[in-house]
Amino acid sequence: MATSVEVKDKRRTGNKRFVSGVVEGFYGRPWTMEQRTELFKREQKWGLNTYLYAPKDDYKHRMYWRDLYCPEEAGQLIALISAAKQHNIDFIYAISPGLDITFSNRKEVTALKRKLDQVRDFGCSSFSLLFDDIETEMCPADKQAFSSFAHAQVAITNEVYQHLGEPETFLFCPTDYCAAFCTPNVSQSSYLHTVGDKLLPGIDVLWTGPKVVSHKISVKSIEEVSSVLKRAPVIWDNIHANDYDPQRIFMGPFKDRPTELLPKLRGVLTNPNCEFHPNFVAIHTLATWCKACSNGAPRDVEMGDEEQDPYYSPQKALILALTDWLQVFLSTDQPTACSKKESCDEEPMQTDLGEGSYVPEPGENPLYTAEPLTLEDLKLLSDLFYLPYEHGSTARTMLHQLDWLKRHSQTAKTAEWCSRAQHFDDMCEAVVRMFNRLSNAPNRSILYDLYNYICDIKSGVNMAQAYIKSLGGLGKPSAQLMSGDLEPWSFRGGLSGEFQRMLPGHGNRDLFKHPPKTAVFCIRPYCPEDQMEVQKIFMTMQRERQIQVPSLTQPRLISDMLSTGDISPTPQCALVLEDELGVCGYMLALTDTKAAAANIQGDMNHSAFEDFPSLVTGQVLPRVSDPSPGKRMIEQLLSAIKSSGSRGVFCELRHSERRMLDFYAKLGSFNPIKMAGLPQDVIAMGTSL
Ligand code: GDL
């Protein structure tokens, strides 16, 4: 008998039930047959109904798609399909012929049909053709036969669908399977329009949302793609997929897909983490989401909170999932780890009881007893490995605290600094405790799937903890942590890590890139003797950016004139930055720019000077990759300018001065301002004081 959920699902999408479940569609090691069978059990228990078999690196699914299964493989697939049936799960067999198929060759079409016929004979009745992640350029033979790539794919898909007797479930994955891949966009994509117009109406289309890994999927975006496809899509959701980054795994809840989507979709399949066991949360929370609207009355939601879904709370769904998962963690999966009583029963001949159960004598080591894992541990685990675009709340707090402690570490440690450092330390300790309890949990399979990730986070946290201790004067100074004959775990990430650190935007997030021994800076007032050094830095930076060095006698900008020494900065309004190698940066200001401007930039809009009478210019050599000394200099300078009675400050920046542009933008207070008369490649940014 159909359940009420099914009745409702069928109403939603005509006659067919809403497709919900899992797609094994990731790159890398496929799941085992046992894991898949376990998945069917769980799906059934949680009310999901579908499994799409599409492991990218299974030989005969993609690379050798033409090859038939050998008897041994056949036996395994037959067993799997029958296990799915037993658990009421629709087993969809997918094939990806797109790497090398010639669509116009009849032999190829026959090979495809033969392969799918074989799987049909195994008892499978639902199928899927996938054309994701393939070359979009057709071979000359196909170009002759088909007017476009979409026409070729649709023709073969329709033919196979009809050959198989128009199965109730038949899915097609387009090559442009997300909005980001559509040219020029979804509504004008000729590829998607061909699919929408020509694909037979009984075939459903897979869609990953705005992107491959979609942060959010909005109702509007689904309405748009549905109208082009002329059918509601089945979401192939990569929100929990982790095959693109070996350091990440996702154990946060299914999120940022409003339940309002449910009636607008044909289904949702999640393509989760490569590791089977850590997908408990991904699949459990998806199931909660799918049940959302059938659970009756909407939840109470605070008025005005547009982000809140009245039918689904990711946070509550997460707790439900973690509570169930805890039980699995606590149950043993090791046949060898049976209780002492059982082992005695199995070996009745054993008489030496002393050996069977060791009891330490007084004064000897007590027996090791593992602390049991708690729900709090699992919440923390999920927070640390949350979602692709979001850390969990504890992780956010840790990052926030660490950032604050770093930024406020150069002054004398206040009570606030110490209390925050203590809080940070406590959070690090909680991670270590969680690691220990997880390592001792009876279910070893889950642990083994998680092991690399939890080891990695533990050592990351340990390093941060040691660093904060050293800043607070406790433990080894961080310079020492970095010196000497280091162990290999100090060079985390191997070659790939090195590449990443050499690219912009990565290095400056690393804690120890600039160990304090080289990061001792001194900011002092500028004196006339510094002029040569300042000019040298200015010229170096100009050359770096391949800007023609302006003629020393006729600089184009007032800033240039200040840097080259043609104008002197206002006394008390100039600073230099020094490190152990010498002067490595400067910040110079004119409190009254008007007079200087009149001489060299006659047609400048003087009205801007009313709001921004002062000018500041500065450079910091690239060897100072930490932005904080620069920030500190400008803070000091702005306060000096303010005390001179000025209302505002501006700076002149060339478009090629990316680093300085970025520096001012990140300060937050400087904004672009209009200042007529500046050369085209120069923008002005100003701040009121
Ligand atoms: C993809 C692949 C998928 C992979 C995922 C995440 C689809 C349709 N295809 O593009 O196999 O697991 O990205 O890396 O999503």
PDB file of N, CA, C and O and ligand atoms in Angstrom, residues 25-27 54 56 132-133 173-174 177 181 208 212-213 236 238 241-244 271-272, ligand 1:
ATOM      1  N   GLY A  25      28.400   8.950  -7.638  1.00  0.00           N
ATOM      2  CA  GLY A  25      28.818   9.551  -8.901  1.00  0.00           C
ATOM      3  C   GLY A  25      30.135  10.268  -8.831  1.00  0.00           C
ATOM      4  O   GLY A  25      30.452  11.094  -9.688  1.00  0.00           O
ATOM      5  N   PHE A  26      30.924   9.953  -7.810  1.00  0.00           N
ATOM      6  CA  PHE A  26      32.178  10.683  -7.601  1.00  0.00           C
ATOM      7  C   PHE A  26      33.352   9.965  -8.258  1.00  0.00           C
ATOM      8  O   PHE A  26      33.250   8.807  -8.658  1.00  0.00           O
ATOM      9  N   TYR A  27      34.474  10.691  -8.351  1.00  0.00           N
ATOM     10  CA  TYR A  27      35.730  10.136  -8.846  1.00  0.00           C
ATOM     11  C   TYR A  27      36.424   9.404  -7.697  1.00  0.00           C
ATOM     12  O   TYR A  27      36.238   9.758  -6.530  1.00  0.00           O
ATOM     13  N   ALA A  54      26.771   5.165 -10.505  1.00  0.00           N
ATOM     14  CA  ALA A  54      27.530   5.925 -11.502  1.00  0.00           C
ATOM     15  C   ALA A  54      28.965   6.211 -11.050  1.00  0.00           C
ATOM     16  O   ALA A  54      29.461   7.327 -11.220  1.00  0.00           O
ATOM     17  N   LYS A  56      32.470   7.022 -11.144  1.00  0.00           N
ATOM     18  CA  LYS A  56      33.259   7.507 -12.284  1.00  0.00           C
ATOM     19  C   LYS A  56      34.436   6.594 -12.609  1.00  0.00           C
ATOM     20  O   LYS A  56      34.780   6.418 -13.771  1.00  0.00           O
ATOM     21  N   ASP A 132      28.342  14.000 -18.550  1.00  0.00           N
ATOM     22  CA  ASP A 132      29.065  15.048 -17.798  1.00  0.00           C
ATOM     23  C   ASP A 132      30.570  14.871 -17.960  1.00  0.00           C
ATOM     24  O   ASP A 132      31.054  13.773 -18.242  1.00  0.00           O
ATOM     25  N   ASP A 133      31.279  15.969 -17.770  1.00  0.00           N
ATOM     26  CA  ASP A 133      32.744  15.989 -17.767  1.00  0.00           C
ATOM     27  C   ASP A 133      33.371  15.330 -18.993  1.00  0.00           C
ATOM     28  O   ASP A 133      34.239  14.445 -18.859  1.00  0.00           O
ATOM     29  N   CYS A 173      22.072  12.937 -18.089  1.00  0.00           N
ATOM     30  CA  CYS A 173      22.886  14.026 -17.520  1.00  0.00           C
ATOM     31  C   CYS A 173      23.512  14.804 -18.665  1.00  0.00           C
ATOM     32  O   CYS A 173      24.324  14.265 -19.427  1.00  0.00           O
ATOM     33  N   PRO A 174      23.122  16.060 -18.816  1.00  0.00           N
ATOM     34  CA  PRO A 174      23.676  16.858 -19.918  1.00  0.00           C
ATOM     35  C   PRO A 174      25.138  17.210 -19.669  1.00  0.00           C
ATOM     36  O   PRO A 174      25.626  17.084 -18.544  1.00  0.00           O
ATOM     37  N   TYR A 177      25.554  20.746 -17.211  1.00  0.00           N
ATOM     38  CA  TYR A 177      24.664  20.278 -16.146  1.00  0.00           C
ATOM     39  C   TYR A 177      24.503  21.283 -15.009  1.00  0.00           C
ATOM     40  O   TYR A 177      23.924  20.980 -13.975  1.00  0.00           O
ATOM     41  N   PHE A 181      27.908  26.398 -16.591  1.00  0.00           N
ATOM     42  CA  PHE A 181      28.432  25.817 -17.831  1.00  0.00           C
ATOM     43  C   PHE A 181      27.668  26.277 -19.069  1.00  0.00           C
ATOM     44  O   PHE A 181      28.031  25.927 -20.187  1.00  0.00           O
ATOM     45  N   THR A 208      22.896  20.151 -11.520  1.00  0.00           N
ATOM     46  CA  THR A 208      23.551  20.365 -10.215  1.00  0.00           C
ATOM     47  C   THR A 208      23.290  21.751  -9.613  1.00  0.00           C
ATOM     48  O   THR A 208      23.815  22.068  -8.548  1.00  0.00           O
ATOM     49  N   VAL A 212      28.766  23.608 -10.201  1.00  0.00           N
ATOM     50  CA  VAL A 212      29.006  22.170 -10.007  1.00  0.00           C
ATOM     51  C   VAL A 212      28.703  21.840  -8.542  1.00  0.00           C
ATOM     52  O   VAL A 212      27.925  20.931  -8.229  1.00  0.00           O
ATOM     53  N   VAL A 213      29.333  22.604  -7.660  1.00  0.00           N
ATOM     54  CA  VAL A 213      29.034  22.474  -6.235  1.00  0.00           C
ATOM     55  C   VAL A 213      28.263  23.742  -5.866  1.00  0.00           C
ATOM     56  O   VAL A 213      28.855  24.811  -5.700  1.00  0.00           O
ATOM     57  N   TRP A 236      21.146  16.659  -9.005  1.00  0.00           N
ATOM     58  CA  TRP A 236      22.337  15.849  -8.656  1.00  0.00           C
ATOM     59  C   TRP A 236      23.108  16.803  -7.755  1.00  0.00           C
ATOM     60  O   TRP A 236      23.704  17.760  -8.220  1.00  0.00           O
ATOM     61  N   ASN A 238      25.904  18.104  -5.413  1.00  0.00           N
ATOM     62  CA  ASN A 238      27.314  17.880  -5.030  1.00  0.00           C
ATOM     63  C   ASN A 238      27.677  18.572  -3.723  1.00  0.00           C
ATOM     64  O   ASN A 238      28.860  18.736  -3.415  1.00  0.00           O
ATOM     65  N   ALA A 241      29.928  16.412  -1.885  1.00  0.00           N
ATOM     66  CA  ALA A 241      30.989  15.717  -2.636  1.00  0.00           C
ATOM     67  C   ALA A 241      32.350  16.247  -2.188  1.00  0.00           C
ATOM     68  O   ALA A 241      32.501  17.447  -1.948  1.00  0.00           O
ATOM     69  N   ASN A 242      33.313  15.369  -2.071  1.00  0.00           N
ATOM     70  CA  ASN A 242      34.651  15.835  -1.648  1.00  0.00           C
ATOM     71  C   ASN A 242      35.754  15.283  -2.548  1.00  0.00           C
ATOM     72  O   ASN A 242      36.921  15.343  -2.184  1.00  0.00           O
ATOM     73  N   ASP A 243      35.388  14.776  -3.723  1.00  0.00           N
ATOM     74  CA  ASP A 243      36.423  14.161  -4.573  1.00  0.00           C
ATOM     75  C   ASP A 243      37.381  15.169  -5.186  1.00  0.00           C
ATOM     76  O   ASP A 243      38.394  14.789  -5.751  1.00  0.00           O
ATOM     77  N   TYR A 244      37.094  16.468  -5.033  1.00  0.00           N
ATOM     78  CA  TYR A 244      37.960  17.481  -5.633  1.00  0.00           C
ATOM     79  C   TYR A 244      39.013  18.016  -4.666  1.00  0.00           C
ATOM     80  O   TYR A 244      39.833  18.845  -5.032  1.00  0.00           O
ATOM     81  N   ASN A 271      25.276  13.338  -4.275  1.00  0.00           N
ATOM     82  CA  ASN A 271      26.533  12.678  -4.653  1.00  0.00           C
ATOM     83  C   ASN A 271      27.522  13.027  -3.541  1.00  0.00           C
ATOM     84  O   ASN A 271      28.140  14.077  -3.573  1.00  0.00           O
ATOM     85  N   PRO A 272      27.646  12.181  -2.536  1.00  0.00           N
ATOM     86  CA  PRO A 272      28.329  12.639  -1.313  1.00  0.00           C
ATOM     87  C   PRO A 272      29.825  12.368  -1.287  1.00  0.00           C
ATOM     88  O   PRO A 272      30.457  12.155  -2.320  1.00  0.00           O
TER      89      PRO A 272
HETATM   90  C1  GDL B   1      31.277  16.809 -11.231  1.00  0.00           C
HETATM   91  C2  GDL B   1      30.963  15.415 -11.622  1.00  0.00           C
HETATM   92  C3  GDL B   1      30.929  14.471 -10.442  1.00  0.00           C
HETATM   93  C4  GDL B   1      31.899  14.880  -9.341  1.00  0.00           C
HETATM   94  C5  GDL B   1      31.513  16.267  -8.907  1.00  0.00           C
HETATM   95  C6  GDL B   1      32.323  16.838  -7.751  1.00  0.00           C
HETATM   96  C7  GDL B   1      28.566  15.935 -11.942  1.00  0.00           C
HETATM   97  C8  GDL B   1      27.359  15.799 -12.809  1.00  0.00           C
HETATM   98  N1  GDL B   1      29.707  15.365 -12.373  1.00  0.00           N
HETATM   99  O1  GDL B   1      31.264  17.664 -12.040  1.00  0.00           O
HETATM  100  O2  GDL B   1      31.240  13.205 -10.925  1.00  0.00           O
HETATM  101  O3  GDL B   1      31.830  14.005  -8.264  1.00  0.00           O
HETATM  102  O4  GDL B   1      31.698  17.139  -9.990  1.00  0.00           O
HETATM  103  O5  GDL B   1      33.677  16.870  -8.029  1.00  0.00           O
HETATM  104  O6  GDL B   1      28.491  16.550 -10.923  1.00  0.00           O
END
